[in-house]
Protein backbone atom coordinates (compact mmCIF):
# COMPACT_ATOMS: atom_id res chain seq x y z
CA UNK A 1 0.00 0.00 0.00
CA UNK A 2 1.27 3.51 -0.85
CA UNK A 3 2.40 5.62 2.08
CA UNK A 4 -0.17 8.29 2.98
CA UNK A 5 0.53 11.76 1.60
CA UNK A 6 0.66 14.39 4.34
CA UNK A 7 0.25 18.16 4.13
CA UNK A 8 1.65 20.35 6.94
CA UNK A 9 -0.03 23.74 7.33
CA UNK A 10 1.73 26.78 8.79
CA UNK A 11 5.09 25.22 7.93
CA UNK A 12 7.12 28.33 8.82
CA UNK A 13 5.92 28.16 12.45
CA UNK A 14 7.69 26.53 15.40
CA UNK A 15 5.55 23.40 15.17
CA UNK A 16 5.22 23.58 11.37
CA UNK A 17 8.98 23.24 10.92
CA UNK A 18 9.21 20.44 13.48
CA UNK A 19 6.33 18.58 11.80
CA UNK A 20 7.93 18.91 8.35
CA UNK A 21 11.18 17.43 9.69
CA UNK A 22 9.41 14.53 11.41
CA UNK A 23 7.29 13.65 8.34
CA UNK A 24 10.31 13.91 6.00
CA UNK A 25 12.25 11.55 8.29
CA UNK A 26 9.41 9.02 8.48
CA UNK A 27 9.38 5.81 6.42
CA UNK A 28 5.58 5.52 6.93
CA UNK A 29 4.41 8.77 5.30
CA UNK A 30 5.23 11.17 2.44
CA UNK A 31 5.31 14.96 2.79
CA UNK A 32 3.28 16.05 -0.27
CA UNK A 33 2.50 19.67 0.56
CA UNK A 34 3.35 22.50 2.92
CA UNK A 35 1.37 25.70 3.33
CA UNK A 36 1.85 29.17 4.78
CA UNK A 37 -0.40 32.16 5.33
CA UNK A 38 -0.83 34.33 2.19
CA UNK A 39 1.84 37.05 2.39
CA UNK A 40 4.30 34.88 4.33
CA UNK A 41 7.80 35.26 2.78
CA UNK A 42 8.25 31.45 2.55
CA UNK A 43 5.54 31.20 -0.17
CA UNK A 44 7.04 30.03 -3.47
CA UNK A 45 10.35 28.95 -1.91
CA UNK A 46 11.79 25.44 -1.72
CA UNK A 47 11.00 24.07 1.77
CA UNK A 48 14.52 22.76 2.41
CA UNK A 49 16.08 26.11 1.55
CA UNK A 50 13.47 28.06 3.52
CA UNK A 51 14.38 25.93 6.57
CA UNK A 52 18.07 26.78 6.07
CA UNK A 53 19.27 23.58 4.35
CA UNK A 54 19.62 22.16 0.83
CA UNK A 55 16.70 22.13 -1.64
CA UNK A 56 14.36 19.13 -1.35
CA UNK A 57 12.11 19.75 -4.36
CA UNK A 58 8.97 20.69 -2.42
CA UNK A 59 7.65 24.22 -2.93
CA UNK A 60 5.89 26.06 -0.08
CA UNK A 61 2.43 27.23 -1.16
CA UNK A 62 -0.10 29.74 0.13
CA UNK A 63 -2.89 27.85 -1.68
CA UNK A 64 -4.26 25.21 0.74
CA UNK A 65 -7.01 24.15 -1.70
CA UNK A 66 -4.53 22.86 -4.24
CA UNK A 67 -2.23 21.34 -1.58
CA UNK A 68 -4.97 19.43 0.23
CA UNK A 69 -6.77 18.14 -2.87
CA UNK A 70 -4.35 15.21 -3.24
CA UNK A 71 -3.53 14.58 0.47
CA UNK A 72 -4.62 11.70 2.69
CA UNK A 73 -3.99 13.71 5.88
CA UNK A 74 -3.34 17.28 6.97
CA UNK A 75 -1.40 18.09 10.14
CA UNK A 76 -2.35 21.52 11.35
CA UNK A 77 -0.83 23.52 14.21
CA UNK A 78 -1.79 27.08 13.28
CA UNK A 79 -4.56 29.37 14.59
CA UNK A 80 -8.22 28.65 15.42
CA UNK A 81 -9.57 30.55 12.37
CA UNK A 82 -7.09 28.80 10.07
CA UNK A 83 -7.91 25.36 11.47
CA UNK A 84 -11.63 25.93 10.90
CA UNK A 85 -10.95 26.96 7.27
CA UNK A 86 -8.71 23.92 6.77
CA UNK A 87 -11.39 21.63 8.25
CA UNK A 88 -13.77 22.68 5.47
CA UNK A 89 -11.14 21.68 2.88
CA UNK A 90 -10.30 18.34 4.52
CA UNK A 91 -14.01 17.58 4.75
CA UNK A 92 -14.33 18.14 0.98
CA UNK A 93 -11.19 16.09 0.25
CA UNK A 94 -12.25 13.35 2.74
CA UNK A 95 -8.77 13.65 4.29
CA UNK A 96 -7.84 13.08 7.93
CA UNK A 97 -7.39 16.39 9.76
CA UNK A 98 -5.03 16.30 12.75
CA UNK A 99 -5.43 19.52 14.75
CA UNK A 100 -2.90 20.58 17.38
CA UNK A 101 -4.01 24.21 17.40
CA UNK A 102 -5.25 25.54 20.75
CA UNK A 103 -7.30 28.55 21.84
CA UNK A 104 -10.61 27.58 20.21
CA UNK A 105 -13.83 29.40 21.14
CA UNK A 106 -17.16 27.51 21.21
CA UNK A 107 -18.09 28.90 17.73
CA UNK A 108 -14.92 27.36 16.26
CA UNK A 109 -15.65 24.02 17.92
CA UNK A 110 -19.17 23.96 16.46
CA UNK A 111 -17.69 24.38 12.96
CA UNK A 112 -15.16 21.60 13.56
CA UNK A 113 -17.98 19.32 14.70
CA UNK A 114 -19.86 20.04 11.45
CA UNK A 115 -16.76 19.31 9.34
CA UNK A 116 -16.19 16.03 11.19
CA UNK A 117 -19.46 14.72 9.74
CA UNK A 118 -17.56 14.27 6.45
CA UNK A 119 -14.04 13.16 7.46
CA UNK A 120 -12.12 12.25 10.63
CA UNK A 121 -10.83 15.08 12.81
CA UNK A 122 -8.30 14.16 15.50
CA UNK A 123 -7.79 17.07 17.88
CA UNK A 124 -5.86 17.40 21.14
CA UNK A 125 -4.41 20.35 23.03
CA UNK A 126 -1.34 18.17 23.57
CA UNK A 127 -0.23 15.30 21.31
CA UNK A 128 2.51 13.90 23.58
CA UNK A 129 2.27 10.45 25.12
CA UNK A 130 3.29 11.80 28.54
CA UNK A 131 0.56 14.42 28.80
CA UNK A 132 -2.12 12.03 27.59
CA UNK A 133 -1.05 9.57 30.30
CA UNK A 134 -1.14 12.41 32.83
CA UNK A 135 -4.72 13.20 31.82
CA UNK A 136 -5.79 9.71 32.95
CA UNK A 137 -3.79 9.98 36.18
CA UNK A 138 -5.33 13.37 36.93
CA UNK A 139 -8.85 11.98 36.50
CA UNK A 140 -8.06 9.09 38.88
CA UNK A 141 -6.42 11.24 41.56
CA UNK A 142 -9.27 13.79 41.45
CA UNK A 143 -11.79 10.97 41.83
CA UNK A 144 -9.88 9.47 44.76
CA UNK A 145 -9.44 12.70 46.75
CA UNK A 146 -12.33 14.57 48.36
CA UNK A 147 -13.37 18.19 47.83
CA UNK A 148 -11.17 19.26 50.75
CA UNK A 149 -8.27 18.82 48.24
CA UNK A 150 -8.10 22.07 46.24
CA UNK A 151 -7.15 21.60 42.56
CA UNK A 152 -4.94 24.13 40.75
CA UNK A 153 -3.40 23.78 37.28
CA UNK A 154 -0.20 25.77 36.73
CA UNK A 155 1.43 26.01 33.31
CA UNK A 156 4.53 27.71 31.86
CA UNK A 157 5.29 28.43 28.19
CA UNK A 158 7.61 30.48 25.96
CA UNK A 159 7.06 34.20 25.47
CA UNK A 160 5.52 33.82 21.97
CA UNK A 161 2.48 31.82 23.12
CA UNK A 162 -0.76 33.71 22.43
CA UNK A 163 -3.44 31.76 24.35
CA UNK A 164 -4.03 31.05 28.05
CA UNK A 165 -4.71 28.80 29.78
CA UNK A 166 -2.86 26.41 27.47
CA UNK A 167 -4.78 23.68 25.67
CA UNK A 168 -2.98 21.16 27.86
CA UNK A 169 -4.01 22.96 31.06
CA UNK A 170 -7.62 22.82 29.90
CA UNK A 171 -7.32 19.08 29.12
CA UNK A 172 -5.94 18.49 32.63
CA UNK A 173 -8.60 20.70 34.21
CA UNK A 174 -11.32 18.86 32.30
CA UNK A 175 -9.91 15.51 33.49
CA UNK A 176 -9.86 16.71 37.11
CA UNK A 177 -13.43 17.98 36.85
CA UNK A 178 -14.59 14.74 35.21
CA UNK A 179 -12.93 12.78 38.03
CA UNK A 180 -15.23 14.70 40.36
CA UNK A 181 -18.23 13.97 38.16
CA UNK A 182 -18.62 17.44 36.58
CA UNK A 183 -17.86 19.21 33.31
CA UNK A 184 -15.06 21.77 33.68
CA UNK A 185 -17.44 24.73 33.10
CA UNK A 186 -19.13 23.89 36.41
CA UNK A 187 -15.91 24.07 38.46
CA UNK A 188 -13.59 26.46 36.60
CA UNK A 189 -12.79 29.62 38.54
CA UNK A 190 -11.98 32.89 36.70
CA UNK A 191 -8.36 34.18 36.65
CA UNK A 192 -7.57 35.81 40.00
CA UNK A 193 -6.62 39.46 40.50
CA UNK A 194 -7.36 41.96 43.24
CA UNK A 195 -9.58 41.22 46.24
CA UNK A 196 -10.87 37.86 45.10
CA UNK A 197 -12.14 36.61 48.45
CA UNK A 198 -11.20 33.23 49.83
CA UNK A 199 -10.98 30.21 47.55
CA UNK A 200 -14.35 28.54 46.94
CA UNK A 201 -14.18 24.84 47.81
CA UNK A 202 -14.49 22.43 44.88
CA UNK A 203 -13.38 24.91 42.22
CA UNK A 204 -10.48 24.39 39.79
CA UNK A 205 -8.04 27.28 39.27
CA UNK A 206 -5.60 28.01 36.43
CA UNK A 207 -2.36 30.04 36.43
CA UNK A 208 -0.17 30.81 33.39
CA UNK A 209 3.52 31.82 33.30
CA UNK A 210 5.03 33.16 30.03
CA UNK A 211 8.76 33.59 29.50
CA UNK A 212 11.85 32.74 27.44
CA UNK A 213 11.87 29.55 25.42
CA UNK A 214 9.96 27.20 27.75
CA UNK A 215 8.52 24.44 25.53
CA UNK A 216 5.69 23.54 27.93
CA UNK A 217 5.41 22.70 31.64
CA UNK A 218 2.25 21.63 33.48
CA UNK A 219 1.56 20.92 37.16
CA UNK A 220 -1.72 19.68 38.56
CA UNK A 221 -1.63 20.53 42.26
CA UNK A 222 -3.93 18.83 44.76
CA UNK A 223 -3.57 20.82 48.00
CA UNK A 224 -5.06 19.86 51.36
CA UNK A 225 -4.37 20.77 54.98
CA UNK A 226 -0.83 19.60 55.74
CA UNK A 227 0.02 17.95 52.38
CA UNK A 228 0.08 18.35 48.58
CA UNK A 229 0.14 15.94 45.66
CA UNK A 230 1.68 17.37 42.46
CA UNK A 231 1.39 15.68 39.06
CA UNK A 232 3.92 17.20 36.60
CA UNK A 233 4.77 17.01 32.90
CA UNK A 234 7.82 18.80 31.45
CA UNK A 235 8.23 19.06 27.68
CA UNK A 236 11.78 19.85 26.55
CA UNK A 237 11.51 19.07 22.81
CA UNK A 238 8.66 19.90 20.37
CA UNK A 239 9.39 16.60 18.57
CA UNK A 240 7.14 14.86 21.15
CA UNK A 241 4.12 16.76 19.81
CA UNK A 242 5.07 16.23 16.16
CA UNK A 243 5.60 12.48 16.61
CA UNK A 244 2.18 12.20 18.27
CA UNK A 245 0.58 14.16 15.44
CA UNK A 246 2.12 11.92 12.76
CA UNK A 247 0.98 8.84 14.71
CA UNK A 248 -2.54 10.32 14.73
CA UNK A 249 -2.47 10.98 10.96
CA UNK A 250 -1.49 7.35 10.29
CA UNK A 251 -4.00 5.97 12.82
CA UNK A 252 -6.79 7.97 11.17
CA UNK A 253 -6.30 6.46 7.72
CA UNK A 254 -8.90 3.70 8.18
CA UNK A 255 -11.29 5.69 10.41
CA UNK A 256 -14.69 7.02 9.38
CA UNK A 257 -15.92 10.59 9.83
CA UNK A 258 -16.09 11.79 13.45
CA UNK A 259 -14.23 13.59 16.18
CA UNK A 260 -11.35 11.75 17.86
CA UNK A 261 -8.60 12.65 20.33
CA UNK A 262 -5.17 11.32 21.33
CA UNK A 263 -6.68 8.95 23.89
CA UNK A 264 -8.37 7.21 20.93
CA UNK A 265 -5.09 7.14 18.97
CA UNK A 266 -3.05 5.83 21.91
CA UNK A 267 -5.73 3.40 23.10
CA UNK A 268 -5.83 4.98 26.57
N1 LIG B 1 -1.44 20.07 20.52
C1 LIG B 1 -0.11 20.11 20.74
O1 LIG B 1 0.53 19.10 21.07
C2 LIG B 1 0.60 21.41 20.55
C3 LIG B 1 -0.11 22.51 20.18
N2 LIG B 1 0.51 23.68 19.88
C4 LIG B 1 -0.34 24.74 19.35
O2 LIG B 1 -0.07 24.86 17.96
C5 LIG B 1 -0.30 26.20 17.56
C6 LIG B 1 0.93 26.73 16.84
O3 LIG B 1 1.99 26.84 17.75
P1 LIG B 1 3.43 27.36 17.29
O4 LIG B 1 3.93 26.52 16.18
O5 LIG B 1 4.25 27.51 18.51
O6 LIG B 1 3.04 28.82 16.74
P2 LIG B 1 3.70 29.66 15.57
O7 LIG B 1 3.14 31.03 15.69
O8 LIG B 1 5.17 29.47 15.55
O9 LIG B 1 3.11 28.96 14.25
C7 LIG B 1 1.82 29.16 13.76
C8 LIG B 1 1.96 29.23 12.27
O10 LIG B 1 0.67 29.28 11.66
C9 LIG B 1 0.80 30.12 10.55
N3 LIG B 1 -0.46 30.57 9.99
C10 LIG B 1 -1.29 31.55 10.46
N4 LIG B 1 -2.35 31.68 9.64
C11 LIG B 1 -2.18 30.78 8.64
C12 LIG B 1 -2.91 30.45 7.46
N5 LIG B 1 -4.06 31.08 7.15
N6 LIG B 1 -2.43 29.49 6.65
C13 LIG B 1 -1.28 28.85 6.93
N7 LIG B 1 -0.53 29.13 8.02
C14 LIG B 1 -0.98 30.07 8.86
C15 LIG B 1 1.66 31.27 11.04
O11 LIG B 1 2.19 31.99 9.95
P3 LIG B 1 2.59 33.56 10.07
O12 LIG B 1 3.76 33.58 10.99
O13 LIG B 1 2.91 33.94 8.66
O14 LIG B 1 1.38 34.27 10.63
C16 LIG B 1 2.73 30.51 11.81
O15 LIG B 1 3.78 30.12 10.97
C17 LIG B 1 -0.70 26.96 18.84
O16 LIG B 1 -2.10 27.01 18.92
C18 LIG B 1 -0.12 26.09 19.94
O17 LIG B 1 -0.76 26.25 21.16
C19 LIG B 1 1.85 23.82 19.99
C20 LIG B 1 2.62 22.77 20.39
C21 LIG B 1 2.05 21.49 20.72
O1 LIG C 1 1.95 26.89 22.30
C1 LIG C 1 2.72 25.97 22.66
O2 LIG C 1 3.95 26.05 22.54
C2 LIG C 1 2.13 24.74 23.21
N1 LIG C 1 0.84 24.62 23.15
C3 LIG C 1 0.08 23.52 23.59
C4 LIG C 1 -0.87 23.96 24.69
O3 LIG C 1 -1.49 25.04 24.55
O4 LIG C 1 -1.00 23.25 25.68
C5 LIG C 1 0.89 22.30 23.91
C6 LIG C 1 2.26 22.56 24.45
O5 LIG C 1 2.18 22.80 25.83
C7 LIG C 1 3.00 23.67 23.71
Tab-separated table of C-alpha atoms in Angstrom, residues 15-258:
chain	number	residue	atom	x	y	z
A	15	UNK	CA	5.549	23.400	15.175
A	16	UNK	CA	5.218	23.577	11.367
A	17	UNK	CA	8.977	23.238	10.916
A	18	UNK	CA	9.214	20.437	13.477
A	19	UNK	CA	6.328	18.584	11.799
A	20	UNK	CA	7.926	18.905	8.351
A	21	UNK	CA	11.181	17.430	9.686
A	22	UNK	CA	9.406	14.528	11.409
A	23	UNK	CA	7.291	13.647	8.340
A	24	UNK	CA	10.311	13.912	6.004
A	25	UNK	CA	12.253	11.548	8.293
A	26	UNK	CA	9.408	9.016	8.478
A	27	UNK	CA	9.377	5.808	6.423
A	28	UNK	CA	5.584	5.521	6.927
A	29	UNK	CA	4.408	8.767	5.297
A	30	UNK	CA	5.231	11.170	2.444
A	31	UNK	CA	5.311	14.959	2.794
A	32	UNK	CA	3.284	16.047	-0.267
A	33	UNK	CA	2.495	19.668	0.558
A	34	UNK	CA	3.353	22.496	2.925
A	35	UNK	CA	1.374	25.704	3.332
A	36	UNK	CA	1.853	29.172	4.782
A	37	UNK	CA	-0.402	32.159	5.325
A	38	UNK	CA	-0.830	34.335	2.192
A	39	UNK	CA	1.844	37.047	2.392
A	40	UNK	CA	4.304	34.876	4.328
A	41	UNK	CA	7.801	35.259	2.781
A	42	UNK	CA	8.246	31.455	2.553
A	43	UNK	CA	5.541	31.196	-0.169
A	44	UNK	CA	7.036	30.029	-3.470
A	45	UNK	CA	10.353	28.948	-1.910
A	46	UNK	CA	11.786	25.444	-1.720
A	47	UNK	CA	11.000	24.065	1.766
A	48	UNK	CA	14.525	22.755	2.408
A	49	UNK	CA	16.079	26.112	1.553
A	50	UNK	CA	13.470	28.058	3.524
A	51	UNK	CA	14.383	25.931	6.574
A	52	UNK	CA	18.072	26.782	6.071
A	53	UNK	CA	19.270	23.579	4.348
A	54	UNK	CA	19.622	22.161	0.827
A	55	UNK	CA	16.698	22.128	-1.644
A	56	UNK	CA	14.361	19.126	-1.354
A	57	UNK	CA	12.109	19.749	-4.361
A	58	UNK	CA	8.965	20.689	-2.419
A	59	UNK	CA	7.654	24.222	-2.930
A	60	UNK	CA	5.889	26.057	-0.077
A	61	UNK	CA	2.434	27.231	-1.163
A	62	UNK	CA	-0.097	29.743	0.126
A	63	UNK	CA	-2.893	27.850	-1.679
A	64	UNK	CA	-4.260	25.211	0.739
A	65	UNK	CA	-7.012	24.146	-1.697
A	66	UNK	CA	-4.534	22.856	-4.243
A	67	UNK	CA	-2.226	21.337	-1.576
A	68	UNK	CA	-4.972	19.431	0.234
A	69	UNK	CA	-6.771	18.144	-2.868
A	70	UNK	CA	-4.352	15.215	-3.243
A	71	UNK	CA	-3.530	14.579	0.468
A	72	UNK	CA	-4.617	11.704	2.688
A	73	UNK	CA	-3.985	13.711	5.879
A	74	UNK	CA	-3.340	17.282	6.974
A	75	UNK	CA	-1.400	18.092	10.142
A	76	UNK	CA	-2.348	21.524	11.348
A	77	UNK	CA	-0.827	23.520	14.211
A	78	UNK	CA	-1.791	27.085	13.283
A	79	UNK	CA	-4.561	29.369	14.587
A	80	UNK	CA	-8.222	28.652	15.421
A	81	UNK	CA	-9.572	30.547	12.368
A	82	UNK	CA	-7.090	28.804	10.066
A	83	UNK	CA	-7.913	25.364	11.471
A	84	UNK	CA	-11.635	25.932	10.900
A	85	UNK	CA	-10.951	26.962	7.274
A	86	UNK	CA	-8.706	23.921	6.767
A	87	UNK	CA	-11.388	21.633	8.247
A	88	UNK	CA	-13.766	22.682	5.470
A	89	UNK	CA	-11.144	21.678	2.884
A	90	UNK	CA	-10.295	18.342	4.520
A	91	UNK	CA	-14.011	17.577	4.750
A	92	UNK	CA	-14.333	18.136	0.978
A	93	UNK	CA	-11.191	16.090	0.254
A	94	UNK	CA	-12.250	13.351	2.739
A	95	UNK	CA	-8.772	13.654	4.286
A	96	UNK	CA	-7.843	13.075	7.926
A	97	UNK	CA	-7.389	16.394	9.761
A	98	UNK	CA	-5.033	16.299	12.748
A	99	UNK	CA	-5.434	19.516	14.747
A	100	UNK	CA	-2.904	20.575	17.381
A	101	UNK	CA	-4.012	24.215	17.396
A	102	UNK	CA	-5.246	25.539	20.754
A	103	UNK	CA	-7.298	28.547	21.839
A	104	UNK	CA	-10.609	27.577	20.211
A	105	UNK	CA	-13.827	29.398	21.143
A	106	UNK	CA	-17.163	27.514	21.213
A	107	UNK	CA	-18.088	28.898	17.733
A	108	UNK	CA	-14.925	27.363	16.259
A	109	UNK	CA	-15.645	24.024	17.923
A	110	UNK	CA	-19.167	23.963	16.461
A	111	UNK	CA	-17.694	24.379	12.961
A	112	UNK	CA	-15.164	21.600	13.557
A	113	UNK	CA	-17.983	19.320	14.701
A	114	UNK	CA	-19.857	20.040	11.450
A	115	UNK	CA	-16.760	19.314	9.343
A	116	UNK	CA	-16.195	16.029	11.195
A	117	UNK	CA	-19.463	14.720	9.736
A	118	UNK	CA	-17.565	14.270	6.447
A	119	UNK	CA	-14.041	13.156	7.456
A	120	UNK	CA	-12.116	12.245	10.625
A	121	UNK	CA	-10.825	15.079	12.813
A	122	UNK	CA	-8.305	14.157	15.503
A	123	UNK	CA	-7.785	17.068	17.885
A	124	UNK	CA	-5.858	17.403	21.142
A	125	UNK	CA	-4.408	20.347	23.028
A	126	UNK	CA	-1.345	18.174	23.566
A	127	UNK	CA	-0.232	15.304	21.312
A	128	UNK	CA	2.510	13.905	23.578
A	129	UNK	CA	2.265	10.451	25.121
A	130	UNK	CA	3.293	11.802	28.536
A	131	UNK	CA	0.555	14.417	28.803
A	132	UNK	CA	-2.124	12.034	27.595
A	133	UNK	CA	-1.046	9.568	30.299
A	134	UNK	CA	-1.136	12.411	32.830
A	135	UNK	CA	-4.722	13.199	31.819
A	136	UNK	CA	-5.793	9.708	32.953
A	137	UNK	CA	-3.793	9.978	36.183
A	138	UNK	CA	-5.332	13.371	36.933
A	139	UNK	CA	-8.853	11.980	36.503
A	140	UNK	CA	-8.056	9.094	38.883
A	141	UNK	CA	-6.415	11.240	41.562
A	142	UNK	CA	-9.268	13.785	41.450
A	143	UNK	CA	-11.787	10.968	41.826
A	144	UNK	CA	-9.884	9.475	44.763
A	145	UNK	CA	-9.445	12.701	46.747
A	146	UNK	CA	-12.326	14.573	48.365
A	147	UNK	CA	-13.369	18.189	47.832
A	148	UNK	CA	-11.169	19.263	50.746
A	149	UNK	CA	-8.269	18.825	48.244
A	150	UNK	CA	-8.102	22.066	46.237
A	151	UNK	CA	-7.147	21.602	42.560
A	152	UNK	CA	-4.942	24.135	40.752
A	153	UNK	CA	-3.404	23.781	37.276
A	154	UNK	CA	-0.197	25.768	36.727
A	155	UNK	CA	1.430	26.015	33.310
A	156	UNK	CA	4.529	27.708	31.863
A	157	UNK	CA	5.286	28.426	28.195
A	158	UNK	CA	7.606	30.483	25.960
A	159	UNK	CA	7.060	34.201	25.467
A	160	UNK	CA	5.520	33.824	21.970
A	161	UNK	CA	2.484	31.824	23.116
A	162	UNK	CA	-0.760	33.715	22.431
A	163	UNK	CA	-3.443	31.756	24.352
A	164	UNK	CA	-4.033	31.050	28.046
A	165	UNK	CA	-4.715	28.795	29.783
A	166	UNK	CA	-2.860	26.408	27.474
A	167	UNK	CA	-4.782	23.682	25.669
A	168	UNK	CA	-2.979	21.162	27.861
A	169	UNK	CA	-4.007	22.961	31.060
A	170	UNK	CA	-7.616	22.823	29.902
A	171	UNK	CA	-7.317	19.082	29.123
A	172	UNK	CA	-5.937	18.491	32.627
A	173	UNK	CA	-8.598	20.701	34.214
A	174	UNK	CA	-11.317	18.860	32.302
A	175	UNK	CA	-9.913	15.514	33.490
A	176	UNK	CA	-9.862	16.709	37.105
A	177	UNK	CA	-13.431	17.981	36.852
A	178	UNK	CA	-14.588	14.739	35.208
A	179	UNK	CA	-12.927	12.781	38.033
A	180	UNK	CA	-15.225	14.695	40.361
A	181	UNK	CA	-18.231	13.974	38.158
A	182	UNK	CA	-18.617	17.436	36.581
A	183	UNK	CA	-17.860	19.209	33.307
A	184	UNK	CA	-15.063	21.767	33.677
A	185	UNK	CA	-17.437	24.727	33.097
A	186	UNK	CA	-19.134	23.889	36.409
A	187	UNK	CA	-15.909	24.070	38.456
A	188	UNK	CA	-13.587	26.462	36.598
A	189	UNK	CA	-12.787	29.615	38.537
A	190	UNK	CA	-11.983	32.895	36.698
A	191	UNK	CA	-8.360	34.181	36.652
A	192	UNK	CA	-7.566	35.813	40.001
A	193	UNK	CA	-6.617	39.457	40.503
A	194	UNK	CA	-7.362	41.960	43.238
A	195	UNK	CA	-9.577	41.224	46.241
A	196	UNK	CA	-10.871	37.859	45.100
A	197	UNK	CA	-12.143	36.611	48.450
A	198	UNK	CA	-11.203	33.226	49.831
A	199	UNK	CA	-10.981	30.208	47.551
A	200	UNK	CA	-14.352	28.543	46.935
A	201	UNK	CA	-14.176	24.837	47.812
A	202	UNK	CA	-14.487	22.433	44.879
A	203	UNK	CA	-13.380	24.913	42.220
A	204	UNK	CA	-10.478	24.390	39.795
A	205	UNK	CA	-8.038	27.279	39.274
A	206	UNK	CA	-5.600	28.006	36.430
A	207	UNK	CA	-2.356	30.036	36.432
A	208	UNK	CA	-0.172	30.809	33.390
A	209	UNK	CA	3.519	31.817	33.304
A	210	UNK	CA	5.028	33.164	30.035
A	211	UNK	CA	8.764	33.592	29.503
A	212	UNK	CA	11.848	32.744	27.442
A	213	UNK	CA	11.872	29.551	25.416
A	214	UNK	CA	9.964	27.204	27.753
A	215	UNK	CA	8.516	24.439	25.528
A	216	UNK	CA	5.690	23.541	27.934
A	217	UNK	CA	5.411	22.700	31.642
A	218	UNK	CA	2.253	21.626	33.478
A	219	UNK	CA	1.562	20.919	37.157
A	220	UNK	CA	-1.725	19.679	38.559
A	221	UNK	CA	-1.626	20.531	42.259
A	222	UNK	CA	-3.926	18.830	44.761
A	223	UNK	CA	-3.574	20.817	47.998
A	224	UNK	CA	-5.065	19.856	51.361
A	225	UNK	CA	-4.370	20.772	54.978
A	226	UNK	CA	-0.828	19.596	55.739
A	227	UNK	CA	0.023	17.955	52.379
A	228	UNK	CA	0.079	18.351	48.577
A	229	UNK	CA	0.143	15.939	45.658
A	230	UNK	CA	1.682	17.368	42.459
A	231	UNK	CA	1.389	15.683	39.061
A	232	UNK	CA	3.915	17.198	36.597
A	233	UNK	CA	4.775	17.015	32.896
A	234	UNK	CA	7.825	18.801	31.447
A	235	UNK	CA	8.229	19.060	27.676
A	236	UNK	CA	11.776	19.851	26.549
A	237	UNK	CA	11.511	19.070	22.812
A	238	UNK	CA	8.657	19.895	20.370
A	239	UNK	CA	9.391	16.604	18.573
A	240	UNK	CA	7.142	14.861	21.146
A	241	UNK	CA	4.119	16.761	19.807
A	242	UNK	CA	5.070	16.228	16.156
A	243	UNK	CA	5.598	12.477	16.613
A	244	UNK	CA	2.177	12.200	18.266
A	245	UNK	CA	0.578	14.160	15.438
A	246	UNK	CA	2.117	11.925	12.764
A	247	UNK	CA	0.984	8.844	14.706
A	248	UNK	CA	-2.540	10.318	14.730
A	249	UNK	CA	-2.468	10.976	10.964
A	250	UNK	CA	-1.485	7.353	10.290
A	251	UNK	CA	-4.003	5.969	12.819
A	252	UNK	CA	-6.788	7.973	11.169
A	253	UNK	CA	-6.299	6.458	7.715
A	254	UNK	CA	-8.896	3.701	8.181
A	255	UNK	CA	-11.292	5.686	10.406
A	256	UNK	CA	-14.686	7.021	9.378
A	257	UNK	CA	-15.921	10.590	9.826
A	258	UNK	CA	-16.092	11.790	13.446
